[in-house]
Amino acid sequence: IPLMNPDRGLLPAFVVAAVLILYQIVIAKKASVDKKFESITQDKYNMLVKDGVLNTDAMLLTRISRDRVFSQLRSHSISHLGMVKRLYFEAGGTFSVLSAAEPKPGLSVIPAWDSELSTALHMTGNGKVCSYCGKENPSGSMEESVSCLNCRNKDWVAAVTNRD
Protein backbone atom coordinates (compact mmCIF):
# COMPACT_ATOMS: atom_id res chain seq x y z
CA ILE A 1 0.00 0.00 0.00
CA PRO A 2 2.80 2.55 0.67
CA LEU A 3 3.95 2.18 -2.92
CA MET A 4 0.44 2.88 -4.22
CA ASN A 5 -0.36 5.75 -1.88
CA PRO A 6 2.26 8.55 -2.16
CA ASP A 7 1.23 10.35 1.06
CA ARG A 8 2.10 7.30 3.24
CA GLY A 9 5.86 7.05 2.58
CA LEU A 10 8.12 4.00 2.41
CA LEU A 11 9.47 3.85 5.96
CA PRO A 12 6.60 1.73 7.41
CA ALA A 13 7.03 -0.86 4.64
CA PHE A 14 10.78 -1.13 5.30
CA VAL A 15 10.21 -1.46 9.07
CA VAL A 16 7.69 -4.29 8.59
CA ALA A 17 10.03 -6.09 6.15
CA ALA A 18 13.01 -5.71 8.53
CA VAL A 19 11.03 -7.07 11.48
CA LEU A 20 9.86 -10.09 9.47
CA ILE A 21 13.37 -10.87 8.23
CA LEU A 22 14.82 -10.50 11.73
CA TYR A 23 12.09 -12.78 13.11
CA GLN A 24 12.93 -15.48 10.50
CA ILE A 25 16.65 -15.24 11.31
CA VAL A 26 16.05 -15.65 15.06
CA ILE A 27 13.70 -18.62 14.52
CA ALA A 28 16.18 -20.32 12.15
CA LYS A 29 19.14 -19.88 14.54
CA LYS A 30 17.19 -21.17 17.54
CA ALA A 31 15.79 -24.11 15.57
CA SER A 32 19.24 -25.13 14.38
CA VAL A 33 20.47 -25.73 17.94
CA ASP A 34 17.29 -26.81 19.76
CA LYS A 35 15.54 -29.91 18.38
CA LYS A 36 12.43 -29.43 20.53
CA PHE A 37 12.03 -25.83 19.36
CA GLU A 38 12.55 -26.96 15.76
CA SER A 39 9.84 -29.59 16.15
CA ILE A 40 7.41 -27.00 17.53
CA THR A 41 8.09 -24.33 14.91
CA GLN A 42 8.94 -26.39 11.84
CA ASP A 43 7.03 -29.63 12.46
CA LYS A 44 8.59 -32.94 11.43
CA TYR A 45 8.90 -34.88 8.22
CA ASN A 46 6.52 -37.74 7.42
CA MET A 47 7.12 -40.84 5.35
CA LEU A 48 4.27 -41.12 2.85
CA VAL A 49 5.58 -44.12 0.88
CA LYS A 50 7.70 -46.92 2.28
CA ASP A 51 9.01 -49.69 0.03
CA GLY A 52 6.36 -49.11 -2.63
CA VAL A 53 3.36 -48.92 -0.26
CA LEU A 54 1.39 -45.82 0.73
CA ASN A 55 1.52 -45.01 4.43
CA THR A 56 -2.15 -44.17 4.91
CA ASP A 57 -1.72 -43.12 8.56
CA ALA A 58 0.88 -40.49 7.62
CA MET A 59 -1.32 -39.32 4.75
CA LEU A 60 -4.23 -38.75 7.17
CA LEU A 61 -1.95 -36.96 9.62
CA THR A 62 -0.57 -34.60 6.98
CA ARG A 63 -3.90 -34.29 5.11
CA ILE A 64 -2.27 -35.22 1.82
CA SER A 65 -4.46 -37.11 -0.61
CA ARG A 66 -3.54 -40.16 -2.62
CA ASP A 67 -3.92 -38.13 -5.82
CA ARG A 68 -1.46 -35.51 -4.53
CA VAL A 69 1.09 -38.22 -3.70
CA PHE A 70 0.67 -39.76 -7.16
CA SER A 71 1.03 -36.33 -8.76
CA GLN A 72 4.32 -35.75 -6.94
CA LEU A 73 5.61 -39.16 -8.02
CA ARG A 74 4.68 -38.52 -11.65
CA SER A 75 6.54 -35.19 -11.50
CA HIS A 76 9.66 -37.22 -10.58
CA SER A 77 9.17 -39.56 -13.60
CA ILE A 78 7.88 -42.41 -11.45
CA SER A 79 5.11 -44.44 -13.06
CA HIS A 80 4.35 -47.03 -10.36
CA LEU A 81 4.86 -47.40 -6.61
CA GLY A 82 7.30 -50.30 -6.99
CA MET A 83 9.89 -47.76 -8.18
CA VAL A 84 9.81 -45.88 -4.84
CA LYS A 85 11.92 -46.74 -1.81
CA ARG A 86 10.75 -43.72 0.22
CA LEU A 87 8.68 -40.56 -0.28
CA TYR A 88 9.06 -38.00 2.49
CA PHE A 89 6.89 -34.96 3.12
CA GLU A 90 9.41 -32.54 4.59
CA ALA A 91 8.77 -30.01 7.35
CA GLY A 92 9.01 -27.15 4.85
CA GLY A 93 6.20 -28.58 2.70
CA THR A 94 8.37 -30.12 0.00
CA PHE A 95 8.58 -33.74 -1.11
CA SER A 96 11.73 -35.87 -1.27
CA VAL A 97 11.75 -39.05 -3.34
CA LEU A 98 14.22 -41.90 -3.00
CA SER A 99 13.95 -44.34 -5.88
CA ALA A 100 14.33 -48.07 -5.32
CA ALA A 101 17.60 -49.55 -6.57
CA GLU A 102 15.73 -52.60 -7.86
CA PRO A 103 12.14 -51.67 -8.81
CA LYS A 104 9.53 -54.30 -8.01
CA PRO A 105 6.01 -54.68 -9.41
CA GLY A 106 3.64 -52.13 -7.93
CA LEU A 107 0.51 -50.01 -8.22
CA SER A 108 0.40 -47.65 -11.21
CA VAL A 109 0.38 -43.92 -10.43
CA ILE A 110 -0.93 -43.12 -13.92
CA PRO A 111 -4.62 -42.08 -13.79
CA ALA A 112 -7.04 -44.87 -14.76
CA TRP A 113 -8.57 -42.71 -17.50
CA ASP A 114 -5.18 -42.53 -19.29
CA SER A 115 -5.03 -46.18 -20.29
CA GLU A 116 -3.12 -45.33 -23.48
CA LEU A 117 -0.12 -44.00 -21.51
CA SER A 118 -0.34 -46.78 -18.96
CA THR A 119 -0.25 -49.40 -21.72
CA ALA A 120 2.76 -47.69 -23.31
CA LEU A 121 4.70 -47.55 -20.01
CA HIS A 122 3.63 -50.70 -18.19
CA MET A 123 3.25 -54.39 -18.56
CA THR A 124 1.48 -56.61 -16.09
CA GLY A 125 3.81 -58.01 -13.47
CA ASN A 126 3.49 -60.97 -11.17
CA GLY A 127 1.10 -60.76 -8.27
CA LYS A 128 -1.73 -58.56 -7.09
CA VAL A 129 -1.58 -55.30 -5.16
CA CYS A 130 -4.15 -53.29 -3.23
CA SER A 131 -5.87 -50.84 -5.57
CA TYR A 132 -5.62 -48.06 -2.96
CA CYS A 133 -2.25 -48.35 -1.19
CA GLY A 134 -0.23 -50.75 -3.36
CA LYS A 135 0.46 -53.34 -0.66
CA GLU A 136 1.17 -56.73 -2.16
CA ASN A 137 -1.44 -59.43 -1.65
CA PRO A 138 0.62 -62.26 -0.18
CA SER A 139 -1.89 -64.91 -1.20
CA GLY A 140 -2.31 -63.56 -4.75
CA SER A 141 -6.05 -63.99 -4.33
CA MET A 142 -8.46 -61.38 -5.69
CA GLU A 143 -11.38 -62.55 -3.57
CA GLU A 144 -13.51 -59.75 -2.15
CA SER A 145 -13.36 -61.27 1.32
CA VAL A 146 -9.58 -60.66 1.57
CA SER A 147 -8.80 -57.24 3.09
CA CYS A 148 -5.56 -55.33 2.65
CA LEU A 149 -3.48 -55.50 5.83
CA ASN A 150 -2.42 -51.87 5.37
CA CYS A 151 -5.64 -49.97 4.53
CA ARG A 152 -8.46 -52.56 4.84
CA ASN A 153 -9.41 -52.11 1.18
CA LYS A 154 -10.87 -55.17 -0.56
CA ASP A 155 -10.10 -54.25 -4.18
CA TRP A 156 -7.05 -55.82 -5.81
CA VAL A 157 -5.41 -55.10 -9.17
CA ALA A 158 -2.58 -56.69 -11.10
CA ALA A 159 0.83 -55.24 -10.26
CA VAL A 160 2.65 -53.46 -13.09
CA THR A 161 6.29 -53.15 -14.10
CA ASN A 162 7.99 -50.84 -16.58
CA ARG A 163 8.49 -51.90 -20.17
CA ASP A 164 12.17 -52.14 -21.00
mmCIF file of C-alpha atoms in Angstrom:
data_model
loop_
_atom_site.group_PDB
_atom_site.id
_atom_site.type_symbol
_atom_site.label_atom_id
_atom_site.label_comp_id
_atom_site.label_asym_id
_atom_site.label_seq_id
_atom_site.Cartn_x
_atom_site.Cartn_y
_atom_site.Cartn_z
ATOM 1 C CA ILE A 1 0.000 0.000 0.000
ATOM 2 C CA PRO A 2 2.800 2.552 0.673
ATOM 3 C CA LEU A 3 3.947 2.180 -2.919
ATOM 4 C CA MET A 4 0.436 2.879 -4.221
ATOM 5 C CA ASN A 5 -0.357 5.754 -1.878
ATOM 6 C CA PRO A 6 2.255 8.551 -2.156
ATOM 7 C CA ASP A 7 1.233 10.347 1.063
ATOM 8 C CA ARG A 8 2.098 7.299 3.245
ATOM 9 C CA GLY A 9 5.862 7.051 2.584
ATOM 10 C CA LEU A 10 8.123 3.997 2.406
ATOM 11 C CA LEU A 11 9.474 3.851 5.959
ATOM 12 C CA PRO A 12 6.602 1.732 7.413
ATOM 13 C CA ALA A 13 7.032 -0.858 4.636
ATOM 14 C CA PHE A 14 10.782 -1.132 5.305
ATOM 15 C CA VAL A 15 10.208 -1.456 9.065
ATOM 16 C CA VAL A 16 7.694 -4.289 8.588
ATOM 17 C CA ALA A 17 10.026 -6.088 6.149
ATOM 18 C CA ALA A 18 13.008 -5.712 8.526
ATOM 19 C CA VAL A 19 11.028 -7.070 11.483
ATOM 20 C CA LEU A 20 9.863 -10.094 9.473
ATOM 21 C CA ILE A 21 13.367 -10.874 8.234
ATOM 22 C CA LEU A 22 14.823 -10.503 11.733
ATOM 23 C CA TYR A 23 12.088 -12.783 13.108
ATOM 24 C CA GLN A 24 12.927 -15.476 10.504
ATOM 25 C CA ILE A 25 16.649 -15.243 11.312
ATOM 26 C CA VAL A 26 16.046 -15.646 15.063
ATOM 27 C CA ILE A 27 13.698 -18.622 14.517
ATOM 28 C CA ALA A 28 16.182 -20.320 12.148
ATOM 29 C CA LYS A 29 19.135 -19.877 14.538
ATOM 30 C CA LYS A 30 17.193 -21.165 17.544
ATOM 31 C CA ALA A 31 15.786 -24.113 15.568
ATOM 32 C CA SER A 32 19.243 -25.134 14.376
ATOM 33 C CA VAL A 33 20.471 -25.730 17.942
ATOM 34 C CA ASP A 34 17.294 -26.813 19.760
ATOM 35 C CA LYS A 35 15.539 -29.906 18.376
ATOM 36 C CA LYS A 36 12.434 -29.434 20.526
ATOM 37 C CA PHE A 37 12.028 -25.831 19.358
ATOM 38 C CA GLU A 38 12.551 -26.960 15.760
ATOM 39 C CA SER A 39 9.838 -29.592 16.150
ATOM 40 C CA ILE A 40 7.410 -27.005 17.531
ATOM 41 C CA THR A 41 8.086 -24.328 14.906
ATOM 42 C CA GLN A 42 8.936 -26.388 11.837
ATOM 43 C CA ASP A 43 7.030 -29.629 12.458
ATOM 44 C CA LYS A 44 8.594 -32.942 11.426
ATOM 45 C CA TYR A 45 8.896 -34.884 8.220
ATOM 46 C CA ASN A 46 6.523 -37.738 7.421
ATOM 47 C CA MET A 47 7.123 -40.841 5.352
ATOM 48 C CA LEU A 48 4.265 -41.118 2.846
ATOM 49 C CA VAL A 49 5.579 -44.119 0.879
ATOM 50 C CA LYS A 50 7.695 -46.921 2.284
ATOM 51 C CA ASP A 51 9.010 -49.693 0.034
ATOM 52 C CA GLY A 52 6.361 -49.112 -2.632
ATOM 53 C CA VAL A 53 3.362 -48.917 -0.263
ATOM 54 C CA LEU A 54 1.391 -45.817 0.730
ATOM 55 C CA ASN A 55 1.523 -45.006 4.434
ATOM 56 C CA THR A 56 -2.154 -44.172 4.912
ATOM 57 C CA ASP A 57 -1.720 -43.120 8.560
ATOM 58 C CA ALA A 58 0.883 -40.493 7.615
ATOM 59 C CA MET A 59 -1.321 -39.315 4.748
ATOM 60 C CA LEU A 60 -4.225 -38.752 7.166
ATOM 61 C CA LEU A 61 -1.951 -36.964 9.622
ATOM 62 C CA THR A 62 -0.571 -34.596 6.979
ATOM 63 C CA ARG A 63 -3.901 -34.289 5.111
ATOM 64 C CA ILE A 64 -2.273 -35.221 1.819
ATOM 65 C CA SER A 65 -4.465 -37.108 -0.614
ATOM 66 C CA ARG A 66 -3.538 -40.161 -2.624
ATOM 67 C CA ASP A 67 -3.920 -38.134 -5.824
ATOM 68 C CA ARG A 68 -1.458 -35.513 -4.531
ATOM 69 C CA VAL A 69 1.090 -38.219 -3.703
ATOM 70 C CA PHE A 70 0.668 -39.765 -7.156
ATOM 71 C CA SER A 71 1.033 -36.327 -8.764
ATOM 72 C CA GLN A 72 4.320 -35.751 -6.943
ATOM 73 C CA LEU A 73 5.610 -39.156 -8.017
ATOM 74 C CA ARG A 74 4.676 -38.516 -11.648
ATOM 75 C CA SER A 75 6.537 -35.194 -11.503
ATOM 76 C CA HIS A 76 9.657 -37.222 -10.576
ATOM 77 C CA SER A 77 9.166 -39.558 -13.598
ATOM 78 C CA ILE A 78 7.877 -42.414 -11.454
ATOM 79 C CA SER A 79 5.106 -44.443 -13.058
ATOM 80 C CA HIS A 80 4.352 -47.028 -10.359
ATOM 81 C CA LEU A 81 4.855 -47.398 -6.609
ATOM 82 C CA GLY A 82 7.304 -50.298 -6.991
ATOM 83 C CA MET A 83 9.887 -47.764 -8.181
ATOM 84 C CA VAL A 84 9.806 -45.875 -4.842
ATOM 85 C CA LYS A 85 11.923 -46.736 -1.811
ATOM 86 C CA ARG A 86 10.749 -43.719 0.224
ATOM 87 C CA LEU A 87 8.682 -40.563 -0.278
ATOM 88 C CA TYR A 88 9.060 -37.996 2.487
ATOM 89 C CA PHE A 89 6.887 -34.962 3.121
ATOM 90 C CA GLU A 90 9.414 -32.536 4.586
ATOM 91 C CA ALA A 91 8.774 -30.010 7.352
ATOM 92 C CA GLY A 92 9.011 -27.147 4.851
ATOM 93 C CA GLY A 93 6.205 -28.576 2.703
ATOM 94 C CA THR A 94 8.373 -30.121 0.001
ATOM 95 C CA PHE A 95 8.576 -33.741 -1.110
ATOM 96 C CA SER A 96 11.728 -35.872 -1.274
ATOM 97 C CA VAL A 97 11.755 -39.054 -3.340
ATOM 98 C CA LEU A 98 14.222 -41.902 -3.001
ATOM 99 C CA SER A 99 13.953 -44.344 -5.880
ATOM 100 C CA ALA A 100 14.325 -48.070 -5.322
ATOM 101 C CA ALA A 101 17.596 -49.553 -6.573
ATOM 102 C CA GLU A 102 15.725 -52.602 -7.861
ATOM 103 C CA PRO A 103 12.136 -51.672 -8.810
ATOM 104 C CA LYS A 104 9.535 -54.295 -8.005
ATOM 105 C CA PRO A 105 6.015 -54.675 -9.411
ATOM 106 C CA GLY A 106 3.640 -52.127 -7.934
ATOM 107 C CA LEU A 107 0.510 -50.005 -8.221
ATOM 108 C CA SER A 108 0.404 -47.650 -11.206
ATOM 109 C CA VAL A 109 0.377 -43.920 -10.433
ATOM 110 C CA ILE A 110 -0.929 -43.115 -13.920
ATOM 111 C CA PRO A 111 -4.620 -42.079 -13.787
ATOM 112 C CA ALA A 112 -7.039 -44.869 -14.757
ATOM 113 C CA TRP A 113 -8.566 -42.707 -17.501
ATOM 114 C CA ASP A 114 -5.179 -42.530 -19.290
ATOM 115 C CA SER A 115 -5.031 -46.182 -20.291
ATOM 116 C CA GLU A 116 -3.115 -45.327 -23.475
ATOM 117 C CA LEU A 117 -0.121 -44.001 -21.506
ATOM 118 C CA SER A 118 -0.342 -46.783 -18.960
ATOM 119 C CA THR A 119 -0.253 -49.396 -21.724
ATOM 120 C CA ALA A 120 2.756 -47.686 -23.313
ATOM 121 C CA LEU A 121 4.697 -47.549 -20.009
ATOM 122 C CA HIS A 122 3.629 -50.700 -18.192
ATOM 123 C CA MET A 123 3.251 -54.387 -18.563
ATOM 124 C CA THR A 124 1.479 -56.610 -16.092
ATOM 125 C CA GLY A 125 3.810 -58.011 -13.468
ATOM 126 C CA ASN A 126 3.494 -60.970 -11.170
ATOM 127 C CA GLY A 127 1.099 -60.758 -8.266
ATOM 128 C CA LYS A 128 -1.727 -58.556 -7.086
ATOM 129 C CA VAL A 129 -1.580 -55.302 -5.158
ATOM 130 C CA CYS A 130 -4.148 -53.288 -3.228
ATOM 131 C CA SER A 131 -5.867 -50.843 -5.567
ATOM 132 C CA TYR A 132 -5.622 -48.062 -2.963
ATOM 133 C CA CYS A 133 -2.247 -48.346 -1.192
ATOM 134 C CA GLY A 134 -0.228 -50.745 -3.359
ATOM 135 C CA LYS A 135 0.461 -53.335 -0.655
ATOM 136 C CA GLU A 136 1.165 -56.734 -2.157
ATOM 137 C CA ASN A 137 -1.444 -59.429 -1.646
ATOM 138 C CA PRO A 138 0.616 -62.262 -0.179
ATOM 139 C CA SER A 139 -1.893 -64.908 -1.204
ATOM 140 C CA GLY A 140 -2.308 -63.558 -4.747
ATOM 141 C CA SER A 141 -6.049 -63.989 -4.329
ATOM 142 C CA MET A 142 -8.462 -61.379 -5.690
ATOM 143 C CA GLU A 143 -11.383 -62.553 -3.567
ATOM 144 C CA GLU A 144 -13.511 -59.750 -2.150
ATOM 145 C CA SER A 145 -13.359 -61.269 1.320
ATOM 146 C CA VAL A 146 -9.583 -60.664 1.572
ATOM 147 C CA SER A 147 -8.799 -57.244 3.093
ATOM 148 C CA CYS A 148 -5.561 -55.331 2.652
ATOM 149 C CA LEU A 149 -3.480 -55.497 5.828
ATOM 150 C CA ASN A 150 -2.423 -51.866 5.372
ATOM 151 C CA CYS A 151 -5.637 -49.973 4.528
ATOM 152 C CA ARG A 152 -8.460 -52.563 4.836
ATOM 153 C CA ASN A 153 -9.413 -52.107 1.178
ATOM 154 C CA LYS A 154 -10.874 -55.166 -0.560
ATOM 155 C CA ASP A 155 -10.100 -54.248 -4.177
ATOM 156 C CA TRP A 156 -7.053 -55.820 -5.815
ATOM 157 C CA VAL A 157 -5.410 -55.104 -9.172
ATOM 158 C CA ALA A 158 -2.584 -56.687 -11.101
ATOM 159 C CA ALA A 159 0.829 -55.235 -10.263
ATOM 160 C CA VAL A 160 2.651 -53.461 -13.087
ATOM 161 C CA THR A 161 6.285 -53.150 -14.101
ATOM 162 C CA ASN A 162 7.988 -50.845 -16.581
ATOM 163 C CA ARG A 163 8.487 -51.902 -20.169
ATOM 164 C CA ASP A 164 12.173 -52.138 -20.997
#
